[in-house]
Amino acid sequence: MGGPQREFFRLLMIEVQTSMGIFEGKAGQVFLTYDQAALDGHKYFQAGRLIAWSVAHGGPCIKALDPSLYQLMCGQEPQLEQFDCSVLPDPDVQSRVKRILQCKTAEDLSALQKDLGDWISECGVPGIFSATIGEIPKIYAYVVKHYIFLRTAKMVNQLTEGMNALGTLGPVQEEQITGKRGGHDIQLGVVLNIEDKLTELTDLLIFITGADEVPTLGFPNKPSIDFYTQEAGMRRLPYASTCAMTLFLPRGITEEQELHNILNQSVKDSWAF
């Protein structure tokens, strides 16, 4: 329970995203692979069920589906004319889609029809050979939609079925890590002067809670800060209880950089859970 459970699900979601072979792309821009063997083996269903299992037990989700793909999965219609094709994981597809985006003149269109017309038609755009320059943004959007969503529709459905196997998922809740000292709130990000260092904040969250993000269903209570008194002649580094989600900091340190240094040492020197 508590910290070990959050650590387990954090590591499980890393494995689901990186080792099952059903996701591709970098964190925040993840797409589903087109893998018929994985589909027949119900790997997408298994991944969906593991994700739901993690969320239902206070763990994280994967990091994270491409926003446009997620909107399409939810039945919405994102503005794919503005889709950033550089996030597509297949360099060959990325090059072809970029070629459509860069089509600006009649000569460009003629060359595009000659070189990629058949491929674009196979993406569900049969009117490419009679298209005009003004229709290029819509053609671009259709090709993107085909590649990131329609092509993998069966995979998406199987993943969704796996996630629904354990019921619905709740909304994300945002929490702050705060503590009290002498009646005053301490915003930890300000104390450590790492407001924009996301990697350090993620490492710190793991150190305190065992999780690398606020779980989808939120923490059972807010992470907190407590303080201890250094023993004479001793140098005790900051430590944490992941079950209680409490960070323990030494009293008597007045320099912000010194506090940052010893806390950073504690976080960096700790390995996994």
Short mmCIF file of C-alpha atoms in Angstrom, two decimals, residues 2-244:
data_model
loop_
_atom_site.label_atom_id
_atom_site.label_comp_id
_atom_site.label_asym_id
_atom_site.label_seq_id
_atom_site.Cartn_x
_atom_site.Cartn_y
_atom_site.Cartn_z
CA GLY A 2 1.00 3.67 -0.14
CA GLY A 3 4.46 4.41 -1.50
CA PRO A 4 5.38 0.87 -2.64
CA GLN A 5 2.06 0.60 -4.48
CA ARG A 6 2.56 3.92 -6.27
CA GLU A 7 6.14 2.91 -7.14
CA PHE A 8 4.91 -0.41 -8.54
CA PHE A 9 2.33 1.21 -10.79
CA ARG A 10 4.78 3.90 -11.93
CA LEU A 11 7.22 1.21 -13.07
CA LEU A 12 4.39 -0.84 -14.57
CA MET A 13 3.23 2.07 -16.73
CA ILE A 14 6.80 2.63 -17.95
CA GLU A 15 6.93 -1.02 -19.04
CA VAL A 16 3.50 -0.86 -20.69
CA GLN A 17 4.53 2.16 -22.72
CA THR A 18 8.03 1.03 -23.66
CA SER A 19 8.11 -2.78 -23.71
CA MET A 20 4.83 -4.07 -25.10
CA GLY A 21 5.43 -2.81 -28.63
CA ILE A 22 1.99 -1.23 -29.00
CA PHE A 23 2.96 2.41 -28.49
CA GLU A 24 5.40 4.57 -30.44
CA GLY A 25 6.54 8.16 -30.24
CA LYS A 26 7.93 10.22 -27.40
CA ALA A 27 6.20 11.06 -24.12
CA GLY A 28 3.32 13.47 -24.65
CA GLN A 29 3.05 12.53 -28.34
CA VAL A 30 2.45 8.78 -28.18
CA PHE A 31 0.61 6.93 -30.95
CA LEU A 32 -0.60 3.35 -31.26
CA THR A 33 1.41 1.02 -33.47
CA TYR A 34 -0.18 -0.79 -36.39
CA ASP A 35 0.63 -4.37 -35.35
CA GLN A 36 -1.80 -7.08 -36.44
CA ALA A 37 0.05 -9.78 -34.47
CA ALA A 38 -0.29 -7.70 -31.31
CA LEU A 39 -3.95 -7.17 -32.15
CA ASP A 40 -4.54 -10.91 -32.55
CA GLY A 41 -2.68 -11.49 -29.29
CA HIS A 42 -4.96 -8.98 -27.51
CA LYS A 43 -1.95 -6.92 -26.41
CA TYR A 44 -3.85 -3.66 -26.82
CA PHE A 45 -6.61 -5.01 -24.58
CA GLN A 46 -4.07 -6.13 -22.02
CA ALA A 47 -2.40 -2.72 -22.03
CA GLY A 48 -5.76 -0.97 -21.62
CA ARG A 49 -6.64 -3.20 -18.69
CA LEU A 50 -3.28 -2.56 -17.00
CA ILE A 51 -3.74 1.20 -17.47
CA ALA A 52 -7.21 1.02 -15.94
CA TRP A 53 -5.87 -1.14 -13.11
CA SER A 54 -3.19 1.46 -12.36
CA VAL A 55 -5.62 4.38 -12.42
CA ALA A 56 -8.21 2.56 -10.29
CA HIS A 57 -5.60 1.86 -7.61
CA GLY A 58 -4.22 5.37 -7.40
CA GLY A 59 -1.43 4.98 -9.95
CA PRO A 60 -0.53 7.00 -13.06
CA CYS A 61 -1.52 6.56 -16.67
CA ILE A 62 0.92 6.29 -19.59
CA LYS A 63 2.72 9.45 -20.73
CA ALA A 64 0.86 10.35 -22.81
CA LEU A 65 -1.21 10.04 -25.97
CA ASP A 66 -0.84 12.69 -28.63
CA PRO A 67 -3.51 15.34 -27.95
CA SER A 68 -4.98 15.09 -31.46
CA LEU A 69 -5.21 11.30 -31.23
CA TYR A 70 -6.82 11.57 -27.80
CA GLN A 71 -9.44 14.01 -29.14
CA LEU A 72 -10.24 11.66 -32.01
CA MET A 73 -10.58 8.75 -29.57
CA CYS A 74 -13.08 10.86 -27.61
CA GLY A 75 -15.20 11.54 -30.71
CA GLN A 76 -13.98 15.10 -31.18
CA GLU A 77 -12.62 16.70 -34.35
CA PRO A 78 -9.30 18.47 -33.74
CA GLN A 79 -7.97 21.06 -36.17
CA LEU A 80 -5.67 18.69 -38.04
CA GLU A 81 -4.83 21.32 -40.63
CA GLN A 82 -2.47 22.70 -37.93
CA PHE A 83 -1.11 19.29 -36.91
CA ASP A 84 2.67 19.24 -36.35
CA CYS A 85 3.83 16.41 -38.61
CA SER A 86 7.30 16.43 -37.02
CA VAL A 87 5.88 14.36 -34.12
CA LEU A 88 5.03 11.42 -36.39
CA PRO A 89 7.33 8.54 -35.36
CA ASP A 90 7.80 7.05 -38.85
CA PRO A 91 10.35 9.23 -40.73
CA ASP A 92 9.11 8.07 -44.14
CA VAL A 93 5.49 8.96 -43.35
CA GLN A 94 6.65 12.19 -41.76
CA SER A 95 8.47 13.11 -44.99
CA ARG A 96 5.45 12.33 -47.16
CA VAL A 97 3.04 14.26 -44.98
CA LYS A 98 5.43 17.20 -44.87
CA ARG A 99 5.51 17.13 -48.67
CA ILE A 100 1.72 17.66 -48.71
CA LEU A 101 2.02 20.53 -46.24
CA GLN A 102 4.65 22.25 -48.37
CA CYS A 103 2.56 22.06 -51.57
CA LYS A 104 2.01 25.73 -52.45
CA THR A 105 1.94 26.07 -56.26
CA ALA A 106 0.37 24.35 -59.24
CA GLU A 107 3.78 22.86 -60.06
CA ASP A 108 4.07 21.50 -56.50
CA LEU A 109 0.61 19.97 -56.79
CA SER A 110 1.39 18.33 -60.12
CA ALA A 111 4.57 16.79 -58.68
CA LEU A 112 2.71 15.69 -55.56
CA GLN A 113 0.02 13.97 -57.62
CA LYS A 114 2.67 12.19 -59.67
CA ASP A 115 4.87 11.08 -56.77
CA LEU A 116 2.42 10.49 -53.93
CA GLY A 117 -1.03 10.47 -55.54
CA ASP A 118 -1.58 6.72 -55.19
CA TRP A 119 -0.39 6.74 -51.57
CA ILE A 120 -2.66 9.66 -50.69
CA SER A 121 -5.59 7.85 -52.35
CA GLU A 122 -4.85 4.79 -50.19
CA CYS A 123 -5.17 7.08 -47.17
CA GLY A 124 -8.82 7.68 -48.08
CA VAL A 125 -8.44 10.78 -50.27
CA PRO A 126 -9.53 9.58 -53.74
CA GLY A 127 -9.97 13.14 -55.06
CA ILE A 128 -6.26 13.95 -54.96
CA PHE A 129 -5.87 13.76 -58.75
CA SER A 130 -8.56 16.41 -59.31
CA ALA A 131 -7.69 18.52 -56.28
CA THR A 132 -6.82 22.21 -56.34
CA ILE A 133 -4.24 24.09 -54.28
CA GLY A 134 -7.02 25.44 -52.07
CA GLU A 135 -7.89 21.88 -51.03
CA ILE A 136 -4.39 20.98 -49.83
CA PRO A 137 -5.02 21.85 -46.12
CA LYS A 138 -8.05 19.53 -46.07
CA ILE A 139 -6.11 16.77 -47.85
CA TYR A 140 -3.33 17.19 -45.29
CA ALA A 141 -5.85 16.83 -42.45
CA TYR A 142 -7.41 13.72 -44.02
CA VAL A 143 -4.02 12.02 -44.42
CA VAL A 144 -3.04 12.84 -40.82
CA LYS A 145 -6.35 11.52 -39.51
CA HIS A 146 -5.91 8.32 -41.49
CA TYR A 147 -2.39 7.74 -40.24
CA ILE A 148 -2.81 8.54 -36.53
CA PHE A 149 -6.37 7.24 -36.02
CA LEU A 150 -8.33 5.50 -38.78
CA ARG A 151 -5.44 3.19 -39.73
CA THR A 152 -5.24 1.94 -36.13
CA ALA A 153 -8.97 2.07 -35.35
CA LYS A 154 -9.13 -1.62 -34.37
CA MET A 155 -6.14 -1.14 -32.07
CA VAL A 156 -7.77 1.92 -30.52
CA ASN A 157 -11.01 0.00 -29.96
CA GLN A 158 -9.20 -2.92 -28.34
CA LEU A 159 -7.25 -0.58 -26.05
CA THR A 160 -10.47 1.20 -25.09
CA GLU A 161 -12.20 -2.11 -24.38
CA GLY A 162 -9.36 -3.05 -22.06
CA MET A 163 -9.61 0.25 -20.20
CA ASN A 164 -13.38 -0.14 -19.87
CA ALA A 165 -12.99 -3.66 -18.47
CA LEU A 166 -12.51 -2.15 -15.00
CA GLY A 167 -15.05 0.66 -15.26
CA THR A 168 -14.78 4.38 -16.00
CA LEU A 169 -11.79 6.56 -15.17
CA GLY A 170 -12.10 9.68 -13.01
CA PRO A 171 -10.88 13.20 -13.83
CA VAL A 172 -7.37 14.42 -13.10
CA GLN A 173 -7.07 16.31 -9.86
CA GLU A 174 -4.33 18.82 -9.28
CA GLU A 175 -2.53 19.00 -5.94
CA GLN A 176 0.21 21.15 -4.49
CA ILE A 177 3.06 19.98 -2.34
CA THR A 178 2.93 22.30 0.65
CA GLY A 179 4.13 22.30 4.21
CA LYS A 180 3.74 24.44 7.33
CA ARG A 181 6.43 25.96 9.49
CA GLY A 182 5.49 28.47 12.12
CA GLY A 183 2.03 28.79 10.60
CA HIS A 184 3.31 29.83 7.16
CA ASP A 185 2.86 27.80 3.99
CA ILE A 186 6.03 26.86 2.17
CA GLN A 187 5.78 26.39 -1.57
CA LEU A 188 8.48 23.81 -2.18
CA GLY A 189 9.19 24.86 -5.75
CA VAL A 190 10.03 28.39 -4.55
CA VAL A 191 12.12 27.17 -1.61
CA LEU A 192 14.28 25.09 -3.96
CA ASN A 193 14.30 27.65 -6.78
CA ILE A 194 13.44 24.99 -9.38
CA GLU A 195 10.16 26.38 -10.65
CA ASP A 196 11.02 25.64 -14.31
CA LYS A 197 13.13 22.49 -13.85
CA LEU A 198 10.49 19.88 -14.59
CA THR A 199 12.90 16.93 -14.40
CA GLU A 200 13.97 17.89 -10.89
CA LEU A 201 10.37 18.36 -9.81
CA THR A 202 9.48 14.93 -11.20
CA ASP A 203 12.41 13.34 -9.36
CA LEU A 204 11.36 15.11 -6.19
CA LEU A 205 7.79 13.88 -6.53
CA ILE A 206 9.05 10.30 -6.93
CA PHE A 207 11.27 10.75 -3.88
CA ILE A 208 8.35 11.94 -1.73
CA THR A 209 5.44 9.85 -3.03
CA GLY A 210 6.76 7.01 -5.21
CA ALA A 211 4.77 8.47 -8.13
CA ASP A 212 6.14 10.58 -10.98
CA GLU A 213 2.92 12.54 -11.44
CA VAL A 214 -0.29 13.27 -9.57
CA PRO A 215 -2.39 10.12 -10.10
CA THR A 216 -5.49 10.45 -12.27
CA LEU A 217 -7.71 10.00 -9.21
CA GLY A 218 -5.49 12.21 -7.06
CA PHE A 219 -3.47 11.42 -3.95
CA PRO A 220 -5.39 10.16 -0.87
CA ASN A 221 -4.10 13.25 0.96
CA LYS A 222 -1.79 16.14 0.22
CA PRO A 223 1.97 15.59 0.32
CA SER A 224 3.47 17.50 3.23
CA ILE A 225 6.72 18.74 4.74
CA ASP A 226 7.97 18.10 8.27
CA PHE A 227 11.19 19.17 9.97
CA TYR A 228 13.86 17.57 12.13
CA THR A 229 16.71 18.90 14.25
CA GLN A 230 20.25 18.02 13.23
CA GLU A 231 22.27 16.23 15.91
CA ALA A 232 25.49 17.92 16.99
CA GLY A 233 28.41 16.95 14.78
CA MET A 234 26.15 15.05 12.38
CA ARG A 235 25.00 15.79 8.83
CA ARG A 236 21.70 14.06 8.20
CA LEU A 237 20.34 14.46 4.69
CA PRO A 238 16.66 15.12 3.97
CA TYR A 239 14.53 11.97 3.72
CA ALA A 240 10.97 11.04 2.89
CA SER A 241 8.18 8.63 3.80
CA THR A 242 6.46 7.65 0.56
CA CYS A 243 3.58 6.02 2.45
CA ALA A 244 2.81 9.18 4.41
#
